[in-house]
Amino acid sequence: MNTKQQIESLRAALREHNHNYYVLDNATISDYDFDMKLKDLQALEEKHPEFFDATSPTRRVGGTVTKNFETQVHDQRMYSLDNSYSKEDLEDWEKRIQKNLGDVEVAFTCELKYDGASISLTYEDGKLVKALTRGDGFQGDNVTTNIKTINSVPLQLTGDYPLKFDIRGEIVLPFEGFAKMNAERIENGEEPYMNPRNTASGSLKLQDSTEVAKRPLDCLLYGIVGQNIGVISQWQMLDKARDWGFKVPTAAKLCKTTDEVMEFVEYWDIHRHDLPYETDGVVIKVNNLQHQDELGYTSKSPRWAMAYKFKAEQVSTVLNEITYQVGRTGAITPVANLEPVLLAGTTVKRASLHNADQIAKLDIREGDTVFVEKGGEIIPKIISVDFAKRPQNSTPTQYIDHCPECHTELVRTEGDAKHYCVNYYGCPTQITGRIQHYISRKAMDIEGMGSETVTLLFQEGLITNYADLYTLTKEQVMPLERMAEKSAENLVNGVAASVQIPFEHVMFALGIRFVGETVAKKLAKAYKNIDALMIASKEELTAVDEIGERIAQSVVEFFQNENNQKIIERLKNYGVQFELSAEKLENQTEKLKGQIFVVSGVFEKVSRDELKKMIEDNGGKVGTSVSSKTTYLVAGDKMGPSKRTKAETLGVQIISEDDFLEMV
Ligand code: AMP
Ligand code: ZN
């Protein structure tokens, strides 16, 4: 096999595995093998840019940054749907259709109404060439680079696809992935996202496609528009789309009567909770495309389709008590403790109240009867109060002004929705929270120790910070509840083993506010060791790629704190890794030391991310905007004209991708 064939064969294999896994839900290769093949392909493509292909599976990892999404006109308008809420509504609709079409038999295709962000994909020659959001229906935003990162979107079709067509669908964020994203955010001390739908549509407009690639988005298709598609019905259309490689959910039904339609609706009204993603109704479409044509459109929606909206899942129950949780960063979250009630198939006992403003806005009080709704949120939310049922002696909720754990006065800084307990060293929940974070899997990954153990150790006065973990002895631990000789030994060994954990993870484990996994890695790489990092100024820090003011401020404050300095000194003595490993350092040079690069546009030989990595690995810094401090502007294709002008006025040298590769 020559190189070209080798590349083609890898691409074909990866495409197929990808389709099997993400579209058919049927893995045919291990993740590891997939990654290996992808790496091989990446390496070959890097060596042979002459075989570049925009639809290669390697393109899914992202790498391009879009500052402004271009607005483009839809070839065919994207319509809304009329809504119906009862069987009567549906029967009326069917009558209108029959009247319109005359004496013919009409069948209906029922599909689920996926709740996410609408998308229109354009394919030419079997290749994805464009993806537009719905926008106002006439024109939408071009989000192609972001859509390409979604694994279930085929970049290259198979089978007897037409030369050119658009296909419409919905970008959704499945519950599981959404929950995972939120768990990570909470772990990083960030506010969780509200619901999957908003997060999905927000994802489409992220500037950095690498970020989009990390989100577990899915694309569900339901309609083809274009000439000569080669099908005569909606039902056939769904089948064809599947043949060409699209993900078209199989939860659909061809119905002859309104009764059959209602059966489908009623079935899914209950079973939708078993689906991995959110749905908010059923869409009923006249099956025959000829009939659809005859029926046409009103000014805003097709006459041949109707949405049947599921009733929002809502129940009312009594709010017994409002309690307050303290997070590891000191953030206070009010929680509604409810009289248990069945909602969407699960018993609900608690609902999030978010913050003081939310409570004030809805005037929520203990003893109130409240309406609870479960949308895509993991934790249900209170949407309103049933004022008619408010007890006579009810008084407005007084938001707490002192920490429920340590009684320190709470602080709320301007622009922050939350109150904070600032008793960093004395607040027991914050102390244990930080230690629990330190031992967690993505941080120091200490085996043989769980969250409850941390709380116990703290209560017994054995630890007050994570450095204390390294002083624990088997004898101290053994008397604790549910500890035995073996488990005590495991705990001590687990702690001892953590000194091998690489610096990048240690940086995350320290639990600096706003320093999540990614930022921790960036900092570790940029500074290589903790001593350099500890004396970095806010200005220096913000020069590191992706480090903004807020993070820089937090890092500086953390290291200025004497207590933290002492803890780090102790950790050092225990042998915890506070510099990059020799192996990691080896790939790094100081060639670009002191130089600040701004990278803009699209590159041919390496992705943007790789380019940035090369800059950082070689001691350079990546800046976000051109300023007088910028040493070089690395200009790719389609670079923003304003960057170029700015560089020219400031006399910043503009270099090409090749110039840069030459330098390193
Ligand atoms: P609405 O925004 O309420 O007018 O509903 C129209 C939207 O429903 C369209 O923009 C589609 O993106 C979305 N939708 C979700 N599932 C389907 C489906 N199976 N068929 C048609 N539209 C759907
Ligand atoms: Zn406190």
PDB file of C-alpha atoms in Angstrom, residues 338-567:
ATOM      1  CA  LEU A 338     -39.926  19.288  49.855  1.00  0.00           C
ATOM      2  CA  GLU A 339     -42.666  16.991  50.980  1.00  0.00           C
ATOM      3  CA  PRO A 340     -41.700  13.964  48.818  1.00  0.00           C
ATOM      4  CA  VAL A 341     -43.692  13.858  45.596  1.00  0.00           C
ATOM      5  CA  LEU A 342     -43.665  11.747  42.449  1.00  0.00           C
ATOM      6  CA  LEU A 343     -42.506  13.636  39.353  1.00  0.00           C
ATOM      7  CA  ALA A 344     -41.521  12.272  35.946  1.00  0.00           C
ATOM      8  CA  GLY A 345     -41.086   8.820  37.360  1.00  0.00           C
ATOM      9  CA  THR A 346     -38.904   9.691  40.338  1.00  0.00           C
ATOM     10  CA  THR A 347     -39.579  10.800  43.886  1.00  0.00           C
ATOM     11  CA  VAL A 348     -38.497  14.366  44.393  1.00  0.00           C
ATOM     12  CA  LYS A 349     -37.449  15.562  47.838  1.00  0.00           C
ATOM     13  CA  ARG A 350     -35.252  18.490  47.056  1.00  0.00           C
ATOM     14  CA  ALA A 351     -35.087  21.314  44.557  1.00  0.00           C
ATOM     15  CA  SER A 352     -32.390  23.851  43.925  1.00  0.00           C
ATOM     16  CA  LEU A 353     -33.207  27.469  44.691  1.00  0.00           C
ATOM     17  CA  HIS A 354     -29.977  28.773  43.106  1.00  0.00           C
ATOM     18  CA  ASN A 355     -29.463  31.980  45.092  1.00  0.00           C
ATOM     19  CA  ALA A 356     -30.993  34.769  47.153  1.00  0.00           C
ATOM     20  CA  ASP A 357     -32.323  36.638  44.131  1.00  0.00           C
ATOM     21  CA  GLN A 358     -34.250  33.610  42.929  1.00  0.00           C
ATOM     22  CA  ILE A 359     -35.942  33.223  46.312  1.00  0.00           C
ATOM     23  CA  ALA A 360     -36.807  36.916  46.425  1.00  0.00           C
ATOM     24  CA  LYS A 361     -38.045  36.989  42.847  1.00  0.00           C
ATOM     25  CA  LEU A 362     -40.529  34.154  43.363  1.00  0.00           C
ATOM     26  CA  ASP A 363     -41.205  35.132  46.994  1.00  0.00           C
ATOM     27  CA  ILE A 364     -40.653  31.562  48.119  1.00  0.00           C
ATOM     28  CA  ARG A 365     -41.274  30.843  51.804  1.00  0.00           C
ATOM     29  CA  GLU A 366     -41.167  27.858  54.079  1.00  0.00           C
ATOM     30  CA  GLY A 367     -44.622  26.330  54.413  1.00  0.00           C
ATOM     31  CA  ASP A 368     -45.630  27.412  50.916  1.00  0.00           C
ATOM     32  CA  THR A 369     -47.211  25.067  48.436  1.00  0.00           C
ATOM     33  CA  VAL A 370     -44.999  25.299  45.366  1.00  0.00           C
ATOM     34  CA  PHE A 371     -45.067  24.079  41.776  1.00  0.00           C
ATOM     35  CA  VAL A 372     -42.126  21.906  40.904  1.00  0.00           C
ATOM     36  CA  GLU A 373     -41.113  21.185  37.364  1.00  0.00           C
ATOM     37  CA  LYS A 374     -38.654  18.801  35.865  1.00  0.00           C
ATOM     38  CA  GLY A 375     -37.346  19.779  32.492  1.00  0.00           C
ATOM     39  CA  GLY A 376     -33.942  18.639  31.402  1.00  0.00           C
ATOM     40  CA  GLU A 377     -32.489  19.672  34.720  1.00  0.00           C
ATOM     41  CA  ILE A 378     -31.114  16.960  36.895  1.00  0.00           C
ATOM     42  CA  ILE A 379     -32.344  18.691  40.015  1.00  0.00           C
ATOM     43  CA  PRO A 380     -35.946  19.825  39.645  1.00  0.00           C
ATOM     44  CA  LYS A 381     -36.757  23.449  40.111  1.00  0.00           C
ATOM     45  CA  ILE A 382     -39.492  25.465  41.754  1.00  0.00           C
ATOM     46  CA  ILE A 383     -41.272  27.540  39.153  1.00  0.00           C
ATOM     47  CA  SER A 384     -43.872  29.329  41.239  1.00  0.00           C
ATOM     48  CA  VAL A 385     -45.721  29.554  44.528  1.00  0.00           C
ATOM     49  CA  ASP A 386     -49.383  28.709  44.923  1.00  0.00           C
ATOM     50  CA  PHE A 387     -50.233  31.915  46.771  1.00  0.00           C
ATOM     51  CA  ALA A 388     -53.813  30.815  47.436  1.00  0.00           C
ATOM     52  CA  LYS A 389     -52.443  28.163  49.729  1.00  0.00           C
ATOM     53  CA  ARG A 390     -49.990  30.351  51.606  1.00  0.00           C
ATOM     54  CA  PRO A 391     -50.409  29.906  55.381  1.00  0.00           C
ATOM     55  CA  GLN A 392     -51.676  32.975  57.231  1.00  0.00           C
ATOM     56  CA  ASN A 393     -48.723  33.337  59.549  1.00  0.00           C
ATOM     57  CA  SER A 394     -46.220  33.175  56.695  1.00  0.00           C
ATOM     58  CA  THR A 395     -43.320  35.628  56.692  1.00  0.00           C
ATOM     59  CA  PRO A 396     -40.882  36.459  53.880  1.00  0.00           C
ATOM     60  CA  THR A 397     -37.756  34.335  53.709  1.00  0.00           C
ATOM     61  CA  GLN A 398     -34.784  35.902  55.422  1.00  0.00           C
ATOM     62  CA  TYR A 399     -31.736  34.807  53.487  1.00  0.00           C
ATOM     63  CA  ILE A 400     -29.022  33.731  55.865  1.00  0.00           C
ATOM     64  CA  ASP A 401     -26.296  36.251  56.555  1.00  0.00           C
ATOM     65  CA  HIS A 402     -23.985  33.886  58.400  1.00  0.00           C
ATOM     66  CA  CYS A 403     -22.470  30.594  57.338  1.00  0.00           C
ATOM     67  CA  PRO A 404     -24.573  27.668  58.568  1.00  0.00           C
ATOM     68  CA  GLU A 405     -21.388  25.697  59.271  1.00  0.00           C
ATOM     69  CA  CYS A 406     -19.055  28.201  60.913  1.00  0.00           C
ATOM     70  CA  HIS A 407     -21.252  31.265  61.575  1.00  0.00           C
ATOM     71  CA  THR A 408     -18.935  33.629  59.740  1.00  0.00           C
ATOM     72  CA  GLU A 409     -20.689  36.582  58.146  1.00  0.00           C
ATOM     73  CA  LEU A 410     -21.371  35.919  54.483  1.00  0.00           C
ATOM     74  CA  VAL A 411     -20.024  38.113  51.723  1.00  0.00           C
ATOM     75  CA  ARG A 412     -21.561  38.831  48.390  1.00  0.00           C
ATOM     76  CA  THR A 413     -19.401  40.675  45.914  1.00  0.00           C
ATOM     77  CA  GLU A 414     -20.904  42.746  43.199  1.00  0.00           C
ATOM     78  CA  GLY A 415     -21.713  40.872  40.038  1.00  0.00           C
ATOM     79  CA  ASP A 416     -21.768  37.558  41.863  1.00  0.00           C
ATOM     80  CA  ALA A 417     -25.119  35.838  42.225  1.00  0.00           C
ATOM     81  CA  LYS A 418     -23.961  33.861  45.227  1.00  0.00           C
ATOM     82  CA  HIS A 419     -23.089  34.552  48.805  1.00  0.00           C
ATOM     83  CA  TYR A 420     -19.781  33.211  50.061  1.00  0.00           C
ATOM     84  CA  CYS A 421     -18.401  32.105  53.387  1.00  0.00           C
ATOM     85  CA  VAL A 422     -14.932  33.614  53.431  1.00  0.00           C
ATOM     86  CA  ASN A 423     -13.722  31.679  56.447  1.00  0.00           C
ATOM     87  CA  TYR A 424     -11.350  29.743  54.237  1.00  0.00           C
ATOM     88  CA  TYR A 425      -9.364  28.112  57.042  1.00  0.00           C
ATOM     89  CA  GLY A 426     -12.003  27.758  59.714  1.00  0.00           C
ATOM     90  CA  CYS A 427     -15.129  26.634  57.907  1.00  0.00           C
ATOM     91  CA  PRO A 428     -15.354  22.860  58.440  1.00  0.00           C
ATOM     92  CA  THR A 429     -17.218  22.169  55.201  1.00  0.00           C
ATOM     93  CA  GLN A 430     -14.686  24.097  53.189  1.00  0.00           C
ATOM     94  CA  ILE A 431     -11.813  22.349  54.921  1.00  0.00           C
ATOM     95  CA  THR A 432     -13.168  18.865  54.330  1.00  0.00           C
ATOM     96  CA  GLY A 433     -14.378  19.884  50.871  1.00  0.00           C
ATOM     97  CA  ARG A 434     -10.861  20.875  49.883  1.00  0.00           C
ATOM     98  CA  ILE A 435      -9.350  17.678  51.221  1.00  0.00           C
ATOM     99  CA  GLN A 436     -12.039  15.622  49.506  1.00  0.00           C
ATOM    100  CA  HIS A 437     -11.215  17.411  46.296  1.00  0.00           C
ATOM    101  CA  TYR A 438      -7.494  16.768  46.847  1.00  0.00           C
ATOM    102  CA  ILE A 439      -7.948  13.007  47.117  1.00  0.00           C
ATOM    103  CA  SER A 440     -10.467  12.772  44.246  1.00  0.00           C
ATOM    104  CA  ARG A 441      -9.847  10.739  41.148  1.00  0.00           C
ATOM    105  CA  LYS A 442      -8.903  13.536  38.794  1.00  0.00           C
ATOM    106  CA  ALA A 443      -6.729  15.167  41.419  1.00  0.00           C
ATOM    107  CA  MET A 444      -4.359  13.033  43.565  1.00  0.00           C
ATOM    108  CA  ASP A 445      -6.418   9.901  42.990  1.00  0.00           C
ATOM    109  CA  ILE A 446      -5.767   8.548  46.483  1.00  0.00           C
ATOM    110  CA  GLU A 447      -7.016   5.027  46.819  1.00  0.00           C
ATOM    111  CA  GLY A 448      -8.360   3.556  50.002  1.00  0.00           C
ATOM    112  CA  MET A 449      -9.922   6.809  51.098  1.00  0.00           C
ATOM    113  CA  GLY A 450     -13.378   8.237  50.557  1.00  0.00           C
ATOM    114  CA  SER A 451     -15.220  11.422  51.387  1.00  0.00           C
ATOM    115  CA  GLU A 452     -16.640  10.067  54.635  1.00  0.00           C
ATOM    116  CA  THR A 453     -13.202   9.062  55.813  1.00  0.00           C
ATOM    117  CA  VAL A 454     -12.025  12.613  55.274  1.00  0.00           C
ATOM    118  CA  THR A 455     -14.880  13.928  57.387  1.00  0.00           C
ATOM    119  CA  LEU A 456     -14.115  11.399  60.117  1.00  0.00           C
ATOM    120  CA  LEU A 457     -10.413  12.188  60.129  1.00  0.00           C
ATOM    121  CA  PHE A 458     -11.224  15.862  60.378  1.00  0.00           C
ATOM    122  CA  GLN A 459     -13.710  15.354  63.189  1.00  0.00           C
ATOM    123  CA  GLU A 460     -11.165  13.325  65.087  1.00  0.00           C
ATOM    124  CA  GLY A 461      -8.772  16.228  64.768  1.00  0.00           C
ATOM    125  CA  LEU A 462      -6.295  14.181  62.747  1.00  0.00           C
ATOM    126  CA  ILE A 463      -6.262  16.435  59.704  1.00  0.00           C
ATOM    127  CA  THR A 464      -7.058  20.076  59.038  1.00  0.00           C
ATOM    128  CA  ASN A 465      -5.542  20.387  55.570  1.00  0.00           C
ATOM    129  CA  TYR A 466      -4.330  18.089  52.840  1.00  0.00           C
ATOM    130  CA  ALA A 467      -0.710  18.225  53.911  1.00  0.00           C
ATOM    131  CA  ASP A 468      -1.759  16.539  57.156  1.00  0.00           C
ATOM    132  CA  LEU A 469      -2.750  13.457  55.155  1.00  0.00           C
ATOM    133  CA  TYR A 470       0.930  12.591  54.785  1.00  0.00           C
ATOM    134  CA  THR A 471       1.447  12.439  58.537  1.00  0.00           C
ATOM    135  CA  LEU A 472      -1.265   9.843  59.133  1.00  0.00           C
ATOM    136  CA  THR A 473      -0.165   6.534  60.566  1.00  0.00           C
ATOM    137  CA  LYS A 474      -1.855   3.187  60.533  1.00  0.00           C
ATOM    138  CA  GLU A 475      -2.225   3.339  64.313  1.00  0.00           C
ATOM    139  CA  GLN A 476      -4.042   6.665  64.151  1.00  0.00           C
ATOM    140  CA  VAL A 477      -6.445   5.560  61.469  1.00  0.00           C
ATOM    141  CA  MET A 478      -7.316   2.094  62.730  1.00  0.00           C
ATOM    142  CA  PRO A 479      -9.573   3.112  65.641  1.00  0.00           C
ATOM    143  CA  LEU A 480     -11.836   5.059  63.267  1.00  0.00           C
ATOM    144  CA  GLU A 481     -15.304   3.799  62.524  1.00  0.00           C
ATOM    145  CA  ARG A 482     -15.413   1.045  59.895  1.00  0.00           C
ATOM    146  CA  MET A 483     -11.615   0.848  59.724  1.00  0.00           C
ATOM    147  CA  ALA A 484      -9.664  -2.339  60.097  1.00  0.00           C
ATOM    148  CA  GLU A 485      -5.982  -3.082  59.923  1.00  0.00           C
ATOM    149  CA  LYS A 486      -6.081  -3.780  56.215  1.00  0.00           C
ATOM    150  CA  SER A 487      -8.113  -0.711  55.273  1.00  0.00           C
ATOM    151  CA  ALA A 488      -5.963   1.513  57.465  1.00  0.00           C
ATOM    152  CA  GLU A 489      -2.901   0.170  55.733  1.00  0.00           C
ATOM    153  CA  ASN A 490      -4.457   0.789  52.314  1.00  0.00           C
ATOM    154  CA  LEU A 491      -5.225   4.331  53.289  1.00  0.00           C
ATOM    155  CA  VAL A 492      -1.710   5.108  54.428  1.00  0.00           C
ATOM    156  CA  ASN A 493      -0.243   3.411  51.362  1.00  0.00           C
ATOM    157  CA  GLY A 494      -2.633   5.278  49.091  1.00  0.00           C
ATOM    158  CA  VAL A 495      -1.495   8.578  50.521  1.00  0.00           C
ATOM    159  CA  ALA A 496       2.157   7.602  50.181  1.00  0.00           C
ATOM    160  CA  ALA A 497       1.670   6.557  46.565  1.00  0.00           C
ATOM    161  CA  SER A 498       0.196   9.938  45.661  1.00  0.00           C
ATOM    162  CA  VAL A 499       3.637  11.525  45.658  1.00  0.00           C
ATOM    163  CA  GLN A 500       4.011  10.017  42.188  1.00  0.00           C
ATOM    164  CA  ILE A 501       1.077  11.974  40.788  1.00  0.00           C
ATOM    165  CA  PRO A 502       2.300  14.355  38.077  1.00  0.00           C
ATOM    166  CA  PHE A 503       2.576  18.073  38.716  1.00  0.00           C
ATOM    167  CA  GLU A 504      -0.337  18.923  36.387  1.00  0.00           C
ATOM    168  CA  HIS A 505      -2.695  16.957  38.611  1.00  0.00           C
ATOM    169  CA  VAL A 506      -1.186  18.372  41.771  1.00  0.00           C
ATOM    170  CA  MET A 507      -1.963  21.827  40.450  1.00  0.00           C
ATOM    171  CA  PHE A 508      -5.595  20.809  40.099  1.00  0.00           C
ATOM    172  CA  ALA A 509      -5.611  19.087  43.491  1.00  0.00           C
ATOM    173  CA  LEU A 510      -4.597  22.269  45.311  1.00  0.00           C
ATOM    174  CA  GLY A 511      -8.158  23.400  44.771  1.00  0.00           C
ATOM    175  CA  ILE A 512      -7.459  26.977  43.760  1.00  0.00           C
ATOM    176  CA  ARG A 513     -10.723  28.661  42.928  1.00  0.00           C
ATOM    177  CA  PHE A 514     -11.429  28.734  39.171  1.00  0.00           C
ATOM    178  CA  VAL A 515      -8.464  26.469  38.460  1.00  0.00           C
ATOM    179  CA  GLY A 516     -10.079  23.468  36.837  1.00  0.00           C
ATOM    180  CA  GLU A 517      -8.322  20.566  35.201  1.00  0.00           C
ATOM    181  CA  THR A 518      -7.512  22.357  31.960  1.00  0.00           C
ATOM    182  CA  VAL A 519      -6.289  25.525  33.579  1.00  0.00           C
ATOM    183  CA  ALA A 520      -4.165  23.502  35.996  1.00  0.00           C
ATOM    184  CA  LYS A 521      -2.469  21.819  33.061  1.00  0.00           C
ATOM    185  CA  LYS A 522      -1.879  25.126  31.315  1.00  0.00           C
ATOM    186  CA  LEU A 523      -0.304  26.608  34.413  1.00  0.00           C
ATOM    187  CA  ALA A 524       1.892  23.599  35.056  1.00  0.00           C
ATOM    188  CA  LYS A 525       3.153  23.616  31.513  1.00  0.00           C
ATOM    189  CA  ALA A 526       3.665  27.333  31.279  1.00  0.00           C
ATOM    190  CA  TYR A 527       5.602  27.584  34.527  1.00  0.00           C
ATOM    191  CA  LYS A 528       7.107  24.083  34.757  1.00  0.00           C
ATOM    192  CA  ASN A 529       7.457  24.240  38.524  1.00  0.00           C
ATOM    193  CA  ILE A 530       5.611  25.656  41.477  1.00  0.00           C
ATOM    194  CA  ASP A 531       8.351  28.069  42.538  1.00  0.00           C
ATOM    195  CA  ALA A 532       8.072  29.973  39.277  1.00  0.00           C
ATOM    196  CA  LEU A 533       4.319  29.949  39.516  1.00  0.00           C
ATOM    197  CA  MET A 534       4.245  31.166  43.090  1.00  0.00           C
ATOM    198  CA  ILE A 535       6.008  34.400  42.226  1.00  0.00           C
ATOM    199  CA  ALA A 536       4.131  35.062  38.989  1.00  0.00           C
ATOM    200  CA  SER A 537       2.303  38.371  38.842  1.00  0.00           C
ATOM    201  CA  LYS A 538      -1.245  38.784  37.695  1.00  0.00           C
ATOM    202  CA  GLU A 539      -0.005  40.380  34.470  1.00  0.00           C
ATOM    203  CA  GLU A 540       2.333  37.503  33.710  1.00  0.00           C
ATOM    204  CA  LEU A 541      -0.378  34.977  34.387  1.00  0.00           C
ATOM    205  CA  THR A 542      -2.870  36.576  32.057  1.00  0.00           C
ATOM    206  CA  ALA A 543      -0.296  36.308  29.275  1.00  0.00           C
ATOM    207  CA  VAL A 544      -0.723  32.519  29.479  1.00  0.00           C
ATOM    208  CA  ASP A 545      -3.207  31.210  26.986  1.00  0.00           C
ATOM    209  CA  GLU A 546      -6.727  30.950  28.385  1.00  0.00           C
ATOM    210  CA  ILE A 547      -5.862  32.500  31.722  1.00  0.00           C
ATOM    211  CA  GLY A 548      -8.112  35.478  32.315  1.00  0.00           C
ATOM    212  CA  GLU A 549      -8.161  38.163  34.995  1.00  0.00           C
ATOM    213  CA  ARG A 550     -10.432  36.258  37.305  1.00  0.00           C
ATOM    214  CA  ILE A 551      -8.278  33.124  37.335  1.00  0.00           C
ATOM    215  CA  ALA A 552      -5.028  35.099  37.587  1.00  0.00           C
ATOM    216  CA  GLN A 553      -6.342  37.043  40.562  1.00  0.00           C
ATOM    217  CA  SER A 554      -7.376  33.852  42.300  1.00  0.00           C
ATOM    218  CA  VAL A 555      -3.990  32.193  41.685  1.00  0.00           C
ATOM    219  CA  VAL A 556      -2.065  35.187  42.987  1.00  0.00           C
ATOM    220  CA  GLU A 557      -4.228  35.361  46.104  1.00  0.00           C
ATOM    221  CA  PHE A 558      -3.797  31.665  46.736  1.00  0.00           C
ATOM    222  CA  PHE A 559      -0.019  31.783  46.654  1.00  0.00           C
ATOM    223  CA  GLN A 560       0.226  35.036  48.577  1.00  0.00           C
ATOM    224  CA  ASN A 561      -1.491  33.388  51.476  1.00  0.00           C
ATOM    225  CA  GLU A 562       1.080  32.364  54.085  1.00  0.00           C
ATOM    226  CA  ASN A 563      -0.892  29.384  55.195  1.00  0.00           C
ATOM    227  CA  ASN A 564      -0.966  28.022  51.668  1.00  0.00           C
ATOM    228  CA  GLN A 565       2.747  28.667  51.339  1.00  0.00           C
ATOM    229  CA  LYS A 566       3.371  26.603  54.459  1.00  0.00           C
ATOM    230  CA  ILE A 567       1.190  23.765  53.217  1.00  0.00           C
TER     231      ILE A 567
END
